[in-house]
Short mmCIF file of C-alpha atoms and ligand atoms in Angstrom, two decimals:
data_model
loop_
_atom_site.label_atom_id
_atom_site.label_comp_id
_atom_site.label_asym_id
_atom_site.label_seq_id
_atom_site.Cartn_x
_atom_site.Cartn_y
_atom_site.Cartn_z
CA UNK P 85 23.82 -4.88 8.73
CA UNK P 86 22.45 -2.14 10.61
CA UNK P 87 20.99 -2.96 14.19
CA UNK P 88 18.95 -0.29 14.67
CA UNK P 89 15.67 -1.04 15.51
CA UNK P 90 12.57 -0.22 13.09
CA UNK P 91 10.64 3.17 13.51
CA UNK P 92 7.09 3.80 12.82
CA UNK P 93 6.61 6.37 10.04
CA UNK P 94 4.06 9.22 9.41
CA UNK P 95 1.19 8.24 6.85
CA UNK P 96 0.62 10.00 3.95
CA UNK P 97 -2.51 11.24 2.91
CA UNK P 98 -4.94 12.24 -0.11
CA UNK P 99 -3.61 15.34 -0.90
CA UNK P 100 0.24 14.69 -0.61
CA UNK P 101 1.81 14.75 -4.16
CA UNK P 102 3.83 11.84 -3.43
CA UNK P 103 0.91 9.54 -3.64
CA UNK P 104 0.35 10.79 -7.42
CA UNK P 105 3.89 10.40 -8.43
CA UNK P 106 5.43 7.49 -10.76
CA UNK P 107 7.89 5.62 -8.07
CA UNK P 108 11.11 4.73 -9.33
CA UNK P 109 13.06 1.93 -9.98
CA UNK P 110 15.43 0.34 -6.36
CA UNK P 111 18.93 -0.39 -8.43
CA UNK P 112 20.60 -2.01 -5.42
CA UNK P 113 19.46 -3.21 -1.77
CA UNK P 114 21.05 -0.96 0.29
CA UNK P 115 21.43 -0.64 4.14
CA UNK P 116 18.91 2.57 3.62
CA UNK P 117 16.40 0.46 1.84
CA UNK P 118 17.01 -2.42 4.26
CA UNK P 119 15.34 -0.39 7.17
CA UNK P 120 13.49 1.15 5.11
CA UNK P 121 11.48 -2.07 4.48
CA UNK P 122 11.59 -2.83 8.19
CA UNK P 123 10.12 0.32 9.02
CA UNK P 124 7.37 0.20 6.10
CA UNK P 125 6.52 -3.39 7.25
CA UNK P 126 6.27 -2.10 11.33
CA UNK P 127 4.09 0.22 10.03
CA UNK P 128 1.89 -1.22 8.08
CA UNK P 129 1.23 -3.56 11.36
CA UNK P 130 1.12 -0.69 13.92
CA UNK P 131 -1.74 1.00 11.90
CA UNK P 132 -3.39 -2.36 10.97
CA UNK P 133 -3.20 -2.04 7.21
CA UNK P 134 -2.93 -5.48 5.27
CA UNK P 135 -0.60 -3.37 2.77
CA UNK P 136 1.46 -0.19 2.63
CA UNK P 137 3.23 0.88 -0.21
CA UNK P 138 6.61 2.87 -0.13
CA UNK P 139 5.17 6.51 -1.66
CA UNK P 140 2.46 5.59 1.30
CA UNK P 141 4.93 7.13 3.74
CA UNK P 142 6.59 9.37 1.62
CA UNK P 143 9.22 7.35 -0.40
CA UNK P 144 8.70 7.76 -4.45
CA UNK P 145 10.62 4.02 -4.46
CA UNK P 146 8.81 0.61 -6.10
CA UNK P 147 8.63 -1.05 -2.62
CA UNK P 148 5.46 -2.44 -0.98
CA UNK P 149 4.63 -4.95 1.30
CA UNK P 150 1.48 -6.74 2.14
CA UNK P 151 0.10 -9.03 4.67
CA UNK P 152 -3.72 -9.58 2.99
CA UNK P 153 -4.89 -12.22 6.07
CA UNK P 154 -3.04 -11.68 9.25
CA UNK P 155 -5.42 -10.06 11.19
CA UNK P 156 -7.57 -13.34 10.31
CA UNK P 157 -7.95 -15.49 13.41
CA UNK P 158 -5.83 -18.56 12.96
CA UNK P 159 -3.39 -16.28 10.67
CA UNK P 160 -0.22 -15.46 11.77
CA UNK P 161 2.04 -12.65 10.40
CA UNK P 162 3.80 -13.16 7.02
CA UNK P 163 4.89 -10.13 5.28
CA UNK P 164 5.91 -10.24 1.54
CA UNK P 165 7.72 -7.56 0.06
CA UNK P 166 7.67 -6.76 -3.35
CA UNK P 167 10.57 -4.51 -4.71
CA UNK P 168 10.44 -3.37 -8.87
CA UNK P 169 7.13 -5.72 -8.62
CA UNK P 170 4.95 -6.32 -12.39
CA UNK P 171 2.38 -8.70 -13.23
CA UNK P 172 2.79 -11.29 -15.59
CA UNK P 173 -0.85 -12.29 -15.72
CA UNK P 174 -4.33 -10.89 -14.80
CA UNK P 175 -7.27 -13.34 -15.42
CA UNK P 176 -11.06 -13.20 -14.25
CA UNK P 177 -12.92 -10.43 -12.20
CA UNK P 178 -14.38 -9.76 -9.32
CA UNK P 179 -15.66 -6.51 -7.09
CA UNK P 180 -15.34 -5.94 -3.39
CA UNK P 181 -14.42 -3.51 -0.94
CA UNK P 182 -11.54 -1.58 -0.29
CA UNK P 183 -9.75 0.92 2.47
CA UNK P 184 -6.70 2.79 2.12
CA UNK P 185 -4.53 4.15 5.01
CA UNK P 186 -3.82 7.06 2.52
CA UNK P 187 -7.60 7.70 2.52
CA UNK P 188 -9.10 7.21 5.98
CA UNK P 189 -12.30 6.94 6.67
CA UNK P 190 -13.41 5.87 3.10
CA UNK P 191 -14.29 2.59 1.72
CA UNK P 192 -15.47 1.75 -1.99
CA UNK P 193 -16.45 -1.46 -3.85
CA UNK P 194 -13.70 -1.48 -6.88
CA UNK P 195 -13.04 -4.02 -9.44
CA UNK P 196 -10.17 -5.39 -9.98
CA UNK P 197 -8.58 -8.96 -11.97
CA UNK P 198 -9.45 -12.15 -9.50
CA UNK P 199 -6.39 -13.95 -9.95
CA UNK P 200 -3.19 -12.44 -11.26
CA UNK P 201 0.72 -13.63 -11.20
CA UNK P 202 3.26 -11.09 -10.04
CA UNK P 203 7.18 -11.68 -9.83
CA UNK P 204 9.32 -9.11 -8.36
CA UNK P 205 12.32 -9.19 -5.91
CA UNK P 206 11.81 -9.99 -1.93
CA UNK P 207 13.94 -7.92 0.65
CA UNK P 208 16.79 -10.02 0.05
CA UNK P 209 16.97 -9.13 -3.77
CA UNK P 210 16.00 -12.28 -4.68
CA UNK P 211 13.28 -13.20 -7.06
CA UNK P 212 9.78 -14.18 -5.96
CA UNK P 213 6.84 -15.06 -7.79
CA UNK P 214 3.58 -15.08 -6.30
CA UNK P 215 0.40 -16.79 -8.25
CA UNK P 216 -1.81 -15.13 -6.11
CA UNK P 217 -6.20 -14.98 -6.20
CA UNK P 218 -9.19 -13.11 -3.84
CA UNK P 219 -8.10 -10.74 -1.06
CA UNK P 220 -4.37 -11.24 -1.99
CA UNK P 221 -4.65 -10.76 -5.72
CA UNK P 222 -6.66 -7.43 -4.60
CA UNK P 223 -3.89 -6.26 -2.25
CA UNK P 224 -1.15 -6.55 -4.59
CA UNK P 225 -3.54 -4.98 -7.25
CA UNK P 226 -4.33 -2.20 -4.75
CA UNK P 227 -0.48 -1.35 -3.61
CA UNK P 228 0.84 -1.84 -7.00
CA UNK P 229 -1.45 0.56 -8.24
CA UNK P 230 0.22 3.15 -5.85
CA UNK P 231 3.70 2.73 -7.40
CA UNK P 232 1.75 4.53 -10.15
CA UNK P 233 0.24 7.33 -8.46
CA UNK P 234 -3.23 5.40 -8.49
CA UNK P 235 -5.34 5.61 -5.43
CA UNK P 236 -8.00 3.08 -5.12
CA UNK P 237 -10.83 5.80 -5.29
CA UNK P 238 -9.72 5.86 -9.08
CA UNK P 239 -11.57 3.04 -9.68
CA UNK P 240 -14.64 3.59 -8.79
CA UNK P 241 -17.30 5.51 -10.85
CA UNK P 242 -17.66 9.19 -10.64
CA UNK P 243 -21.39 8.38 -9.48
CA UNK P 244 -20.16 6.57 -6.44
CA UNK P 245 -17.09 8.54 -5.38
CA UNK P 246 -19.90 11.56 -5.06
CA UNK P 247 -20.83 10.03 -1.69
CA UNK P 248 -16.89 10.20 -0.21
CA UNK P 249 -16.02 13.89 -2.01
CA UNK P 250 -16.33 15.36 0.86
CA UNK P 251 -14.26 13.62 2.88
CA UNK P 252 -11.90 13.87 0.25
CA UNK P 253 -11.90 17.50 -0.01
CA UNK P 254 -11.38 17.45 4.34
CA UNK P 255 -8.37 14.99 4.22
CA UNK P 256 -7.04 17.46 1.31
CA UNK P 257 -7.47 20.57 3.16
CA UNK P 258 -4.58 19.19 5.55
CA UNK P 259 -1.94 19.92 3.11
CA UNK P 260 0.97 21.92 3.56
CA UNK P 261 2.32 24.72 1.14
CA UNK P 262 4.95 21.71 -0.26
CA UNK P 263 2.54 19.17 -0.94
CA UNK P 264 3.12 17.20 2.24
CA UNK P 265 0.15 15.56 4.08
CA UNK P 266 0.78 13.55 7.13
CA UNK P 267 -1.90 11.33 8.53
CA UNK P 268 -3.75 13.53 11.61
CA UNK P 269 -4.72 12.64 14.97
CA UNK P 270 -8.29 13.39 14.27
CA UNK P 271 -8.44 10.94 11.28
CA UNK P 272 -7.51 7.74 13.22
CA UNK P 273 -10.05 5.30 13.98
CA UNK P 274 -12.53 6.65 11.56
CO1 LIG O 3 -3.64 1.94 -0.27
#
């Protein structure tokens, strides 16, 4: 087991081709992936997301955690990490709003399945099962969808996303000549 302690790492952004890229497959829970995860879940915390998905800071790997209520008073931290996650059931509907740390300053009503049943593995590589419903059913809709490439902005009519394209087209025009785009200074607290 490595002992090194977990690192904060950059945020990527709309605009960075990672984000639209099918993640693959984790075959076998390595040291690597262990701090991986401890780094995604520091992370996720240190920017005050409720979810962060592995392509999210640059890894094209089918790893997220999420945390939908710990910000909550009374709620105290309790990360679950989904590795090679899929949903085994979707039932019922429901619409409410959404942010992204890969797209800050932008919030959208999207609809999404109210309750839904996932199973995946947990950092140890052992199998979980979550039957999950409201915010949490949303936030493992929501970070799932990025193992996919799918950004939450996706979802919402072309009507509505009008109002956010140019924001869009700002956080875009931060990208470098390789498709990187780390999260700036200037789009922080936004
Ligand atoms: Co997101």
């Amino acid at each position: 087991m490595p002992r090194d302690e977990a690192e904060l790492l950059p945020i990527r952004v709309i605009g960075d081709k990672v984000l639209r890229q099918k993640a693959v497959e984790v075959t076998e829970l390595t040291d690597e992936i262990r701090k991986f995860i401890r780094d995604l879940t520091l992370t996720m915390y240190a920017d005050d997301g409720v979810g962060l998905a592995a392509p999210q800071v640059g890894k094209s790997l089918r790893i997220f955690v999420v945390d939908p209520y710990w910000y909550r008073e009374g709620h105290q931290k309790n990360p679950r990490v989904l590795i090679n996650p899929q949903f085994v059931e979707f039932s019922g509907e429901d619409q409410d709003e959404e942010g992204c740390l890969s797209l800050p300053g932008i919030w959208g009503k999207v609809t999404r399945a109210s309750k839904v049943v996932i199973e995946g593995l947990n950092e140890n590589f052992e199998s979980v099962r979550y039957e999950a419903e409201g915010f949490f059913a949303r936030s493992l809709q929501h970070e799932n969808d990025h193992l996919d490439g799918i950004l939450f902005i996706d979802k919402i009519p072309p009507l509505q996303r009008v109002k956010f394209a140019r924001k869009v087209k700002e956080l875009k025009s931060t990208t470098n000549a390789e498709g990187v785009n780390i999260k700036q200074k200037q789009h922080e607290d936004q």
